[in-house]
Short mmCIF file of C-alpha atoms in Angstrom, two decimals:
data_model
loop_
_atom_site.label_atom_id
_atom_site.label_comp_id
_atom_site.label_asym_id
_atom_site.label_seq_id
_atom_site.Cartn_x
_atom_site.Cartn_y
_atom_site.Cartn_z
CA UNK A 1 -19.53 54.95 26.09
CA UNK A 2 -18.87 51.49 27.40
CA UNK A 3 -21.42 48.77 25.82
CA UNK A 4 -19.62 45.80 26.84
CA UNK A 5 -20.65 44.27 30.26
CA UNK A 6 -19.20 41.02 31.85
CA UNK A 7 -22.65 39.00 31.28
CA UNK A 8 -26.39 38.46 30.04
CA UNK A 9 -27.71 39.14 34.11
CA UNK A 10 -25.32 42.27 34.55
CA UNK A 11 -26.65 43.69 31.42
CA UNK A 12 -30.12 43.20 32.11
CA UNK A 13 -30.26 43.78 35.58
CA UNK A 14 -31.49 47.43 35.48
CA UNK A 15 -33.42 47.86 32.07
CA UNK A 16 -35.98 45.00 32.50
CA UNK A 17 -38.85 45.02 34.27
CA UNK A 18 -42.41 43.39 34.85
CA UNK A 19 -44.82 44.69 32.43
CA UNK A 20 -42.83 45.04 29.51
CA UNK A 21 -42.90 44.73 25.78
CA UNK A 22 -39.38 42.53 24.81
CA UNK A 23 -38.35 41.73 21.69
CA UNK A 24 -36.33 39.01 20.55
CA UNK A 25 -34.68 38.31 17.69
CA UNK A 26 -34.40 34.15 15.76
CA UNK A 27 -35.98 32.02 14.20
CA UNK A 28 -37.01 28.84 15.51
CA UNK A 29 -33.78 27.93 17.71
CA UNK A 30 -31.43 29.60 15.30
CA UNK A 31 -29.86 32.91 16.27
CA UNK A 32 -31.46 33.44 19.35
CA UNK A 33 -29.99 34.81 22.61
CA UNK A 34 -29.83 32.13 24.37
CA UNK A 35 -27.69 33.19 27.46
CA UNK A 36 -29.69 36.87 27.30
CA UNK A 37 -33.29 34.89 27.42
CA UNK A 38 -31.47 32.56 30.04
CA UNK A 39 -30.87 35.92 32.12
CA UNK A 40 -34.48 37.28 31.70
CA UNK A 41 -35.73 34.01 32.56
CA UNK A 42 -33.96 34.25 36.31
CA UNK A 43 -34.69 37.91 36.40
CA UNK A 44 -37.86 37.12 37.39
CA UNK A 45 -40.24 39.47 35.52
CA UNK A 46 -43.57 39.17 34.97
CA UNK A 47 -46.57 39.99 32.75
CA UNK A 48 -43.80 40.40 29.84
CA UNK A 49 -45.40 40.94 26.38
CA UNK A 50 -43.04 39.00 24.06
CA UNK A 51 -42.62 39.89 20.12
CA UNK A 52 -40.80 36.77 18.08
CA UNK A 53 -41.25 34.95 15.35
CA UNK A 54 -42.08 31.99 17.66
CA UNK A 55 -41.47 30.57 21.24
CA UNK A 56 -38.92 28.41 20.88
CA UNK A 57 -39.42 24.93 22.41
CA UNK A 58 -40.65 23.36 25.40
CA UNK A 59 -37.63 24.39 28.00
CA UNK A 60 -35.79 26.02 25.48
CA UNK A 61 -35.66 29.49 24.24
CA UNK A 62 -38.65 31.58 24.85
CA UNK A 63 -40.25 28.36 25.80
CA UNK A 64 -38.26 28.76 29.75
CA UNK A 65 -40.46 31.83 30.14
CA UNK A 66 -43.55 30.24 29.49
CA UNK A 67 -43.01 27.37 31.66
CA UNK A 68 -41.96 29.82 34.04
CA UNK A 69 -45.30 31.67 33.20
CA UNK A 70 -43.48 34.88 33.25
CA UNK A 71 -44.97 36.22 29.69
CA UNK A 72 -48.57 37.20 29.53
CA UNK A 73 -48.85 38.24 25.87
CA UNK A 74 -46.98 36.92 22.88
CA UNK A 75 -46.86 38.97 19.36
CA UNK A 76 -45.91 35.54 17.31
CA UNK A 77 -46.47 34.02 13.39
CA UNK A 78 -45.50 30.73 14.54
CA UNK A 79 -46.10 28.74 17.40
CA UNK A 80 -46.40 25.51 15.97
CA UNK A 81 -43.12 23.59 18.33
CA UNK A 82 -44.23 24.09 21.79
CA UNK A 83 -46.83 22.22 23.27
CA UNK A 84 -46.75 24.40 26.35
CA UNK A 85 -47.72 27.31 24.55
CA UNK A 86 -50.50 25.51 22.52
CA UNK A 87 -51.45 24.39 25.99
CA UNK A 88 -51.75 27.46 27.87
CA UNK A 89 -53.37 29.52 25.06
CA UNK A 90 -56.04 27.24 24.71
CA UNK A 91 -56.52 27.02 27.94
CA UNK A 92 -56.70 31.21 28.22
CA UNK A 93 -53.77 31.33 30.33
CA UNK A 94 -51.57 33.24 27.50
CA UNK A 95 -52.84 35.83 25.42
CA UNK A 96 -51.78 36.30 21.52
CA UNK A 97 -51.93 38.07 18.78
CA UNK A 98 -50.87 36.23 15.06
CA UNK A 99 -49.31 38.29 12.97
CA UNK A 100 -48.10 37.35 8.97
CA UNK A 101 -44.48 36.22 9.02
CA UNK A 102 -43.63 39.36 6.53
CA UNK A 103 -46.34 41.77 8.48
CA UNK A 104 -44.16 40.93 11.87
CA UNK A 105 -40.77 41.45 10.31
CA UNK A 106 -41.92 44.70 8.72
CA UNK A 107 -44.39 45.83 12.07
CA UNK A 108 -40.18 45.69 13.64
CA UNK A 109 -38.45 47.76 10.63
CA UNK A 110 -40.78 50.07 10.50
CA UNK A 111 -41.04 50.94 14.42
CA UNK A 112 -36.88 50.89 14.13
CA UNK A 113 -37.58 53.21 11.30
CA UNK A 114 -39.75 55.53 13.00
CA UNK A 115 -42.62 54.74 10.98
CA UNK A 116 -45.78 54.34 13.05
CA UNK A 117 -47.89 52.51 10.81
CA UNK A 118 -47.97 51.19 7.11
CA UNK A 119 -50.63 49.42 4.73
CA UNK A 120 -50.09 45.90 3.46
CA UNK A 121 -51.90 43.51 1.16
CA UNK A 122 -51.32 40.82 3.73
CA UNK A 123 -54.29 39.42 5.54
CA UNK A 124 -57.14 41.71 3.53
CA UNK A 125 -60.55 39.49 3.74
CA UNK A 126 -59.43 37.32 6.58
CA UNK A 127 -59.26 37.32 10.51
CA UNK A 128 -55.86 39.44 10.53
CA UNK A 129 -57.87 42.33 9.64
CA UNK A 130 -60.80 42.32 11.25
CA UNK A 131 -60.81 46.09 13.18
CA UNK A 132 -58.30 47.22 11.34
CA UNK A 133 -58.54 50.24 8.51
CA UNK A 134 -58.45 48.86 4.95
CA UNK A 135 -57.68 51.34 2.34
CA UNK A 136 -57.87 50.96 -1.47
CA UNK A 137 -55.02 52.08 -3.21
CA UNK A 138 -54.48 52.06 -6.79
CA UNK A 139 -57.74 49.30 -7.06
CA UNK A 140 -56.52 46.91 -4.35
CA UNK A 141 -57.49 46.84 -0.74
CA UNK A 142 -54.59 47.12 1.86
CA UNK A 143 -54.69 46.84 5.23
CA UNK A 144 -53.15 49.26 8.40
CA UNK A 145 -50.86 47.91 10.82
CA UNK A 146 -49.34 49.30 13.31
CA UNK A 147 -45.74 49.44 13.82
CA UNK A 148 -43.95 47.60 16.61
CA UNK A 149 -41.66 48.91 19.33
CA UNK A 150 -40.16 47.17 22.33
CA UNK A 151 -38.99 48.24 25.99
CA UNK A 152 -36.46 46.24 25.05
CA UNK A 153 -34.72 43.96 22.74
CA UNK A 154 -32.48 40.94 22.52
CA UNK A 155 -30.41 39.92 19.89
CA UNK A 156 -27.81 37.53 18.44
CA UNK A 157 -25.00 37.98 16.45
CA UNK A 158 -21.99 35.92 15.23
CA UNK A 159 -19.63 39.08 15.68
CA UNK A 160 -19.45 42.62 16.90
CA UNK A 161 -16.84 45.52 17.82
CA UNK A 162 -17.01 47.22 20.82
CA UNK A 163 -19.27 50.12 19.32
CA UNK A 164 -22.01 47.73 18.68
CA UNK A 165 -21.59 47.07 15.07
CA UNK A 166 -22.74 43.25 14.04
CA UNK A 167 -22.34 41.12 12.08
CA UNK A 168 -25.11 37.87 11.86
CA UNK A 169 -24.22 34.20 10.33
CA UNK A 170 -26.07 33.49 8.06
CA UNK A 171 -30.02 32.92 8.81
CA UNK A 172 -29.42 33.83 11.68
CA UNK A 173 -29.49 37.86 9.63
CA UNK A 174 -33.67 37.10 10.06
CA UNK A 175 -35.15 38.80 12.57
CA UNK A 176 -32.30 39.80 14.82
CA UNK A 177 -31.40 43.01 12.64
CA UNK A 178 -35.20 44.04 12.56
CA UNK A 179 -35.62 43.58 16.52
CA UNK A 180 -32.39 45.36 16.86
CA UNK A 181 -33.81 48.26 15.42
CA UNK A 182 -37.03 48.07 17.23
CA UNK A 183 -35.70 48.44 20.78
CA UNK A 184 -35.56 51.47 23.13
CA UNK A 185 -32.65 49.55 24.37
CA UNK A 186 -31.34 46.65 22.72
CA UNK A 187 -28.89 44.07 24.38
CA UNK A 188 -26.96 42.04 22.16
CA UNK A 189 -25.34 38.28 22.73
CA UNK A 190 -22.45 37.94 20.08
CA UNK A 191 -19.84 35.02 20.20
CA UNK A 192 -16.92 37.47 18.77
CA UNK A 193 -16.18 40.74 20.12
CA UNK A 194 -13.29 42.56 18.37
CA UNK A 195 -12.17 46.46 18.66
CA UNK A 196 -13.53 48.91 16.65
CA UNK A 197 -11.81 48.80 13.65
CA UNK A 198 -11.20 45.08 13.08
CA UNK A 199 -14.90 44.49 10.74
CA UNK A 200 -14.91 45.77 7.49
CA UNK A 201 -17.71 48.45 6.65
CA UNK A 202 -18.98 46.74 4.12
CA UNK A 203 -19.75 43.68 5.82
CA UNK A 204 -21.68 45.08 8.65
CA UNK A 205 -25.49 44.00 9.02
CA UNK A 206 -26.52 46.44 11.80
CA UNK A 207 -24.56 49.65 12.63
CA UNK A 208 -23.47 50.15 16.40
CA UNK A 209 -26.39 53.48 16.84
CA UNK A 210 -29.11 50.67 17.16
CA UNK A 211 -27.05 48.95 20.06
CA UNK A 212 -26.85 49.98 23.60
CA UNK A 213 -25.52 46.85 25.07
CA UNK A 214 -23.12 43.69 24.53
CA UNK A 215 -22.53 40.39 26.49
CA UNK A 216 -20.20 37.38 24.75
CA UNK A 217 -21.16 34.10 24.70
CA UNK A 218 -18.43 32.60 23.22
CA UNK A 219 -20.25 28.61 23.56
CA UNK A 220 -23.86 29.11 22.37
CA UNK A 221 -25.58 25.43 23.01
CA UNK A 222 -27.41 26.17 19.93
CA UNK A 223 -29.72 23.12 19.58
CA UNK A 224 -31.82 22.09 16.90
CA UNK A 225 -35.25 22.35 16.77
CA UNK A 226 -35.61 19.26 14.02
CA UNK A 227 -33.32 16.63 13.59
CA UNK A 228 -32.90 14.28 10.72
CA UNK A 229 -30.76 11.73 9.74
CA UNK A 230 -30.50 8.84 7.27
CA UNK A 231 -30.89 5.12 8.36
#
């Protein structure tokens, strides 16, 4: 099976489509697809229901899509760097749903896992889990969420042979393994592809079975979200 295609549009062209759930994987600006979210972003798809930690910036990141108004939903714990999306969610243009920062990480194991649902202490006695089943366990109250999967995911990673097996640089291994796992198909944007063979075992963060799909982007812009610098 051949997972490597010649770019982000190519590899999208025929899995996405309006309507969906998509994952994708970063945090804040670092280790995110940039060329795949580029590619959904001129796909054209709409009423997309995104899962991420956040949505990047204004014109950057998942932040193209709003400003393109092409997602509908987003499953989020931060949104705190965008002004667009502060903008059209109080305005009722974009609907979400906040999730804890651990809840959301584990909501994308656990659908990867094949888990449909688990109980965490996170969020008992507050908003997050208001019409949700709390169950006591042991004396403490826990609350049921349920597990996350996606139509389809997108992920970065620093390296990867051609069977799909990554490798992620550093934080950059904090969502993107999770939302690998948690997509029916999952499209990866690596800046190293080597043959099979070439990583050792032991280093490998996410094995190839999770990955359907690879595009290299050798020259990631990779911008930063906060900059700071001395006098």
């Amino acid at each position: 099976m051949n997972k490597v295609y010649p770019d982000a549009a190519t590899a999208l062209k025929d899995i996405v489509k309006d309507g969906q759930t998509i994952a994708v994987g970063g945090f804040g600006l670092c280790g995110i697809p940039e060329a795949l979210i580029a590619a959904l972003r001129d796909s054209g798809v709409q009423n997309l229901t995104a899962i991420s930690n956040n949505a990047g910036v204004d014109g950057f990141g998942l932040g193209q899509l709003l400003s393109t108004r092409q997602i509908k939903k987003m499953i989020a714990s931060y949104v705190g760097e965008n002004k667009e999306f502060e903008r059209q969610y109080l305005a009722g243009e974009l609907a979400l749903e906040f999730t804890p920062q651990g809840t959301l990480a584990e909501k994308l194991r656990a659908g990867g896992a094949g888990i449909p649902a688990f109980f965490t202490k996170t969020g008992v006695g507050t908003l997050v889990a208001e019409g949700k089943e709390v169950r006591e366990f042991d004396g403490q109250r826990y609350v049921m969420e349920r597990s996350l999967v996606a139509d389809v995911s997108l992920v970065k990673a620093q390296k990867a042979d051609k069977a799909g097996n990554l490798i992620f640089n550093k934080t950059a291994r904090n969502f993107n393994p999770n939302v690998a796992m948690a997509g029916k198909v999952t499209v990866v944007e690596v800046e190293e592809l080597v043959e099979v063979g070439q990583l050792d075992p032991d280093q490998i963060h996410t094995p190839g079975i999770f990955v359907h799909r690879i595009v290299v982007n050798a020259t990631p812009e990779k911008r930063i979200e906060q900059r700071t610098v001395r006098a």
